[in-house]
Coordinates of C-alpha atoms and ligand atoms in Angstrom, one line a residue:
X21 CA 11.9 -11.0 15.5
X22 CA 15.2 -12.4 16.9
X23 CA 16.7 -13.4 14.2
X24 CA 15.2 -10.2 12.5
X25 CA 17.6 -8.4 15.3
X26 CA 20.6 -10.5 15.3
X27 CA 21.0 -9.7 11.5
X28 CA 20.3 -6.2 12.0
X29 CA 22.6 -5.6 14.9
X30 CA 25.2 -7.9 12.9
X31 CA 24.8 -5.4 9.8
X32 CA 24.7 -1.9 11.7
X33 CA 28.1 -3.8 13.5
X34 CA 29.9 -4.2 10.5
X35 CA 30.8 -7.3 9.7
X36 CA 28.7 -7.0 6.8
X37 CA 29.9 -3.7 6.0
X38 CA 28.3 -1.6 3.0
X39 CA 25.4 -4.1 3.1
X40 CA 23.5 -1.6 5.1
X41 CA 24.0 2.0 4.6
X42 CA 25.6 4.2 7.2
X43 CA 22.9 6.8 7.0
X44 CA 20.4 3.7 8.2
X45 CA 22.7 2.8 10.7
X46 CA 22.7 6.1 12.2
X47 CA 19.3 6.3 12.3
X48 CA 18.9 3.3 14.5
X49 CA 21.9 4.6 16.5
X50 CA 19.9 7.9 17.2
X51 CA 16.9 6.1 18.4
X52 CA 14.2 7.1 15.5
X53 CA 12.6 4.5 13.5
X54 CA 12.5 5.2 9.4
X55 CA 9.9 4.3 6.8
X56 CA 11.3 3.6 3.7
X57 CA 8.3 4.3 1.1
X58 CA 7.4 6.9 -1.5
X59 CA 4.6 8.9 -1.7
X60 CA 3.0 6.9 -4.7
X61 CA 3.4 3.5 -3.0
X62 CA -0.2 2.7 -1.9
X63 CA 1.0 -0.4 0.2
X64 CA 3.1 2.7 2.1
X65 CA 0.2 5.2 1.9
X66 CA -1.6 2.8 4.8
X67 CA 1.5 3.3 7.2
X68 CA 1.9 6.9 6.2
X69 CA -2.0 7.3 6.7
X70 CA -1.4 5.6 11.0
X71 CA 1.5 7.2 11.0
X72 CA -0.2 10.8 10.5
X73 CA -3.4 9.8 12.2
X74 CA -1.5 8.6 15.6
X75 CA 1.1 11.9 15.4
X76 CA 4.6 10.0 14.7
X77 CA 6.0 12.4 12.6
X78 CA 8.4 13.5 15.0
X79 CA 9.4 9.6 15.7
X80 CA 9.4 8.5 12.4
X81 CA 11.4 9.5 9.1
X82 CA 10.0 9.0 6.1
X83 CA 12.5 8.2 3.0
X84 CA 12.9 6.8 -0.4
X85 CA 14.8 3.2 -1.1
X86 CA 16.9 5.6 -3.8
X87 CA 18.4 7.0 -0.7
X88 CA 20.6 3.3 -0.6
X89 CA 20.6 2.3 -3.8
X90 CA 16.5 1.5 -4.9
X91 CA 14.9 -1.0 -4.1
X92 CA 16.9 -4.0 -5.6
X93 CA 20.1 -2.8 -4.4
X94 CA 22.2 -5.1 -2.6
X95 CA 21.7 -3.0 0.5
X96 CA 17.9 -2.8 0.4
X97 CA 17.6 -6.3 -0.5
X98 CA 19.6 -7.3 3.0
X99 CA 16.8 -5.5 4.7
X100 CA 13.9 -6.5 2.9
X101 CA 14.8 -9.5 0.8
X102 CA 11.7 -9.2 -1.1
X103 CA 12.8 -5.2 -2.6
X104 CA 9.3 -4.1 -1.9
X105 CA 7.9 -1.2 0.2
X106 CA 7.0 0.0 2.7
X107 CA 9.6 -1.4 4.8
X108 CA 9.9 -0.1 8.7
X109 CA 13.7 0.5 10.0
X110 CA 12.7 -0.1 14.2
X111 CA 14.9 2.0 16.8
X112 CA 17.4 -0.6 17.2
X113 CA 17.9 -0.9 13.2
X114 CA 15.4 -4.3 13.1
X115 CA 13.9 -4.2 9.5
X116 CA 10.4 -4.7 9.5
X117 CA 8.8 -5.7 6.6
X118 CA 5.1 -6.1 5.0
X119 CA 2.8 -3.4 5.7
X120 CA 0.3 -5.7 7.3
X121 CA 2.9 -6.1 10.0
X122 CA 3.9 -2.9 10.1
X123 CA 0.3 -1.7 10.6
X124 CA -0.4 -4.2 13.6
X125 CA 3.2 -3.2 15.1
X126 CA 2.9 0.4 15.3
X127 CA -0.9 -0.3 16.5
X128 CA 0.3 -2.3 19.4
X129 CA 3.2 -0.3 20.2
X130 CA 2.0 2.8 19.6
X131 CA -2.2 1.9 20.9
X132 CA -2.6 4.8 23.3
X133 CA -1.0 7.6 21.3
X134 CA -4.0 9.6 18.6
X135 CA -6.8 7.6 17.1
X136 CA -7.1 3.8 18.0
X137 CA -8.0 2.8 14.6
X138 CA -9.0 -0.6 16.0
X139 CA -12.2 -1.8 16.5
X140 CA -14.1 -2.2 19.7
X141 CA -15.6 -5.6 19.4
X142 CA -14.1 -9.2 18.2
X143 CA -16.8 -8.9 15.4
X144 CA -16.0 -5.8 13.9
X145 CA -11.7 -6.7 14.6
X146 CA -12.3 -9.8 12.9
X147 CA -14.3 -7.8 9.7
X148 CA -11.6 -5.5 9.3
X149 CA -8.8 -8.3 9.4
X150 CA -10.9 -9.4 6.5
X151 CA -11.2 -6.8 4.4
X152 CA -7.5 -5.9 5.2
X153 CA -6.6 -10.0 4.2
X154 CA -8.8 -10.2 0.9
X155 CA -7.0 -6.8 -0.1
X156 CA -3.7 -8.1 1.0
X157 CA -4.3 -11.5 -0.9
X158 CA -6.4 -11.1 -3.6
X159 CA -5.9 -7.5 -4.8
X160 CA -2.1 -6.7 -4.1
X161 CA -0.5 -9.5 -6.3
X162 CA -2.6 -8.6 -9.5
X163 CA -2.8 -4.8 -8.6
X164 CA 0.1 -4.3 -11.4
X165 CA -2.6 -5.4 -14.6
X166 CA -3.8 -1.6 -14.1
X167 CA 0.1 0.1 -14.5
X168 CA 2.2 -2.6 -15.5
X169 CA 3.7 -4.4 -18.6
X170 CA 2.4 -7.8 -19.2
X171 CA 3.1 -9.9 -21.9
X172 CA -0.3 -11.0 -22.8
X173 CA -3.5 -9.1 -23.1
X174 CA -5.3 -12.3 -21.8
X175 CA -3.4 -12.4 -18.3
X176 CA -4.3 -8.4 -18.1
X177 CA -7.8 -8.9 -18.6
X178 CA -8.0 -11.8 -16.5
X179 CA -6.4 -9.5 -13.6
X180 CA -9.4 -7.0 -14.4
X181 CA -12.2 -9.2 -14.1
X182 CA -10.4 -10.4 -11.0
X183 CA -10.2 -7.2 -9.7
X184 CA -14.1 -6.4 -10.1
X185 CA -15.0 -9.6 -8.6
X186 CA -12.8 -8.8 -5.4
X187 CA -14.7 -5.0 -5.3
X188 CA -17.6 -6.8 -5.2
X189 CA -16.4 -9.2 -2.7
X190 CA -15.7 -6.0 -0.5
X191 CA -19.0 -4.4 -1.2
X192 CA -20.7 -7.8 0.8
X193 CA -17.5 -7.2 3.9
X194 CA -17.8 -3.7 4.2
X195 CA -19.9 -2.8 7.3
X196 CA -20.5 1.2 7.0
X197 CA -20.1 3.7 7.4
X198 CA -16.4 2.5 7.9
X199 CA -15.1 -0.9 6.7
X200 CA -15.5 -2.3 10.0
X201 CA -18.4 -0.1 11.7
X202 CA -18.4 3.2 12.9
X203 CA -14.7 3.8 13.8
X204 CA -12.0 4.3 11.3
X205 CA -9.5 1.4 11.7
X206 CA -6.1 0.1 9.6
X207 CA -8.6 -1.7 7.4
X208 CA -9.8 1.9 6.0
X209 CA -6.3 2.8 6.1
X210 CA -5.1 -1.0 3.8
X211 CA -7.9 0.0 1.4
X212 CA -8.4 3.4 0.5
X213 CA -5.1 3.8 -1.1
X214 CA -5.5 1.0 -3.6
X215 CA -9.1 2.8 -4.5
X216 CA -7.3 5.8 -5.4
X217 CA -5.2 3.4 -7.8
X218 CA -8.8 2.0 -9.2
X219 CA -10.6 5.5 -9.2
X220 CA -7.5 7.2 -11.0
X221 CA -6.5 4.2 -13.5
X222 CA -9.8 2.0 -14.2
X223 CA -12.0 4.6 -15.6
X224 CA -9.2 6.4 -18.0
X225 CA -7.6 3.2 -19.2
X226 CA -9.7 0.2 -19.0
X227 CA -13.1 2.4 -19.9
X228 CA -14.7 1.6 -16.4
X229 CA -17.8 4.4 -16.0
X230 CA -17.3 4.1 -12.6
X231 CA -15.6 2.0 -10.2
X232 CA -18.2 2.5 -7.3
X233 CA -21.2 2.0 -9.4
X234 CA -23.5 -0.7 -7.9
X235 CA -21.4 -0.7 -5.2
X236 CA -23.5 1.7 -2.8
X237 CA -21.7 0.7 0.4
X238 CA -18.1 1.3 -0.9
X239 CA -19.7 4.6 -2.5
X240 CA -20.6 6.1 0.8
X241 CA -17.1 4.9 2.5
X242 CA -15.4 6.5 -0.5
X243 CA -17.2 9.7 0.1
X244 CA -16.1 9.6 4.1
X245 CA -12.9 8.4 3.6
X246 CA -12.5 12.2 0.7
X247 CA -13.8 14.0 3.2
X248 CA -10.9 12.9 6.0
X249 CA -8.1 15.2 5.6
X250 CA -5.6 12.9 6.9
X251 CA -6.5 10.6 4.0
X252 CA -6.8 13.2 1.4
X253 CA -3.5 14.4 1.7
X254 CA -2.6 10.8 1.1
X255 CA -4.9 10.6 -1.7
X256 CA -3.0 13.8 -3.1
X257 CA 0.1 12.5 -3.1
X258 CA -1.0 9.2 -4.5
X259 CA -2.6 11.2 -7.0
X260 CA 0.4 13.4 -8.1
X261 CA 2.7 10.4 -8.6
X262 CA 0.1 8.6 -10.7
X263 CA -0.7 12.2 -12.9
X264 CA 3.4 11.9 -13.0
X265 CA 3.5 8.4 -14.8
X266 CA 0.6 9.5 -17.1
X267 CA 2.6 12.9 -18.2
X268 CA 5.3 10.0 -19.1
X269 CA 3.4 7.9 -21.1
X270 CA 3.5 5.4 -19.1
X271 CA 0.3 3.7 -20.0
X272 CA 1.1 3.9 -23.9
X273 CA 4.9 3.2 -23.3
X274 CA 4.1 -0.2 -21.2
X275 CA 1.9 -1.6 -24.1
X276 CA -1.0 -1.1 -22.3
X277 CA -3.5 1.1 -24.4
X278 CA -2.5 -1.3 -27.2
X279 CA -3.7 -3.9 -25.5
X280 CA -6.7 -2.5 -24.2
X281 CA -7.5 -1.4 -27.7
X282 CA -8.2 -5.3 -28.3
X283 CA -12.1 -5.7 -27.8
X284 CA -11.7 -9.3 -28.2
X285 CA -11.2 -8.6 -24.1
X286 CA -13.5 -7.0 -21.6
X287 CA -12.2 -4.4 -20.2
X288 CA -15.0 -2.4 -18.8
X289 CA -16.4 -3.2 -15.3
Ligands
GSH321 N1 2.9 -7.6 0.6 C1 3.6 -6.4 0.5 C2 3.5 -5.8 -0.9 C3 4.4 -4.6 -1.1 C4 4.4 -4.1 -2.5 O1 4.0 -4.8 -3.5 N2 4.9 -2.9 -2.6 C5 5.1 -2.3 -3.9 C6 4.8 -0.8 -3.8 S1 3.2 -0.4 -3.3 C7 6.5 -2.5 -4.4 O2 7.5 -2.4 -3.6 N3 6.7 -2.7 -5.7 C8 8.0 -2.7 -6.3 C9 8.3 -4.1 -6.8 O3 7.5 -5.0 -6.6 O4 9.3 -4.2 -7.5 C10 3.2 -5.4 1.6 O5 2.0 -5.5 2.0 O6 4.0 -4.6 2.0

């Protein structure tokens, strides 16, 4: 975190000058932290989701990485070197990366303000560090086989079967009625916005029937996590980016459907 600081106090100072924008700068300076994410970003739909469920709005600004550049720009890439989001601009202009810190961050600093979302035992903390860690691990790096271009329909499918083996790997973790018991935590928030990837892309593009069937447990969690209006906002706006990219084409355009269209593959989970 130190060196996190001295490079962010070393940027907003200048002597790095237009490496970090002056809008960010003034951010820090006013005391509010910023969020860089957009609404389709699922890895950003779990902060957005404590965010909303712990009342930050008021302390925390949401915005888009266009707003310096996108997320390869030289300027981003001095905050997050990786370009990804979601990426967490503290009060003093300290970029914090990685939504898995960002979660436990605004969970410790932020534990007595709206819902916990931690669990009360060591059992049930350790199953939701689980879930959120085979998500994190096993799902995140191969999410992009559902949306992405690759150049081999082998690698895609490969990344498909992968990704119904790990569903079923959460179907054995998940505890009920919530991932971790019977209080929502940041493991509900680290998953459900990567279902609304599987239960918007899977069954139009890769022929899935459905992505919760024999998976009972994840079924009912689904249906609790729908009927959560925090989350379904979340879900909505997830929703309207991905409706956005398929009223572009995007699966045709990214030689997806074309690959999918090889039944020399299995697609269908
Ligand atoms: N391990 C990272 C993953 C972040 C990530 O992959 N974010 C996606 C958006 S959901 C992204 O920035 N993708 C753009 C890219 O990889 O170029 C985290 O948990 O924050």
């Amino acid at each position: 975190m130190a060196i996190l600081r001295a490079h962010s106090l070393q940027t907003c100072s200048g002597t790095r000058r237009n490496i970090i924008s002056r809008r960010t700068c003034l951010r820090a300076m006013a005391g509010r932290m910023s969020l860089y994410d957009v609404p389709v970003s699922n890895n950003g739909a779990r902060i957005r989701y404590i965010i909303r469920k712990k009342g930050l709005e008021s302390e925390i600004d949401i915005v888009s990485p266009q707003t310096i550049g996108g997320l390869k720009s030289p300027q981003y890439l001095a905050l997050n070197p990786q370009g990804k989001m979601p990426l967490l601009i503290l009060e003093d202009g300290t970029p914090l990366p990685e939504s898995e810190v960002i979660s436990q961050y605004l969970l410790d600093k932020f534990a007595s303000r709206g819902e916990s979302l931690v669990a009360d035992t060591p059992e049930a903390r350790a199953k939701a560090a689980l879930a959120t860690r085979i998500h994190d691990v096993y799902i995140v790096p191969i999410q992009g086989a559902m949306y992405r271009t690759m150049d081999s329909a082998e690698a895609r499918a490969k990344n498909i079967e992968q990704i119904a083996y790990q569903l079923d790997v959460l179907e054995g973790i998940v505890e009920g009625p919530y991932v971790a018991g019977s209080r929502v935590t940041a493991a509900d928030a680290a998953l459900f916005p990567t279902f609304s990837f599987f239960k918007f892309i899977l069954p139009t593009y890769f022929g899935w029937r459905d992505v919760f069937a024999g998976r009972p447990k994840l079924a009912a969690w689904w249906s609790l996590m729908e009927a959560d209006p925090v989350a379904a906002k979340i879900m909505e706006e997830i929703h309207g980016g991905l409706s956005g990219w398929a009223a572009n084409n995007r699966w045709r355009d990214q030689g997806i459907v074309d690959q999918v269209a090889n039944t020399a593959y299995k697609w269908a989970y």
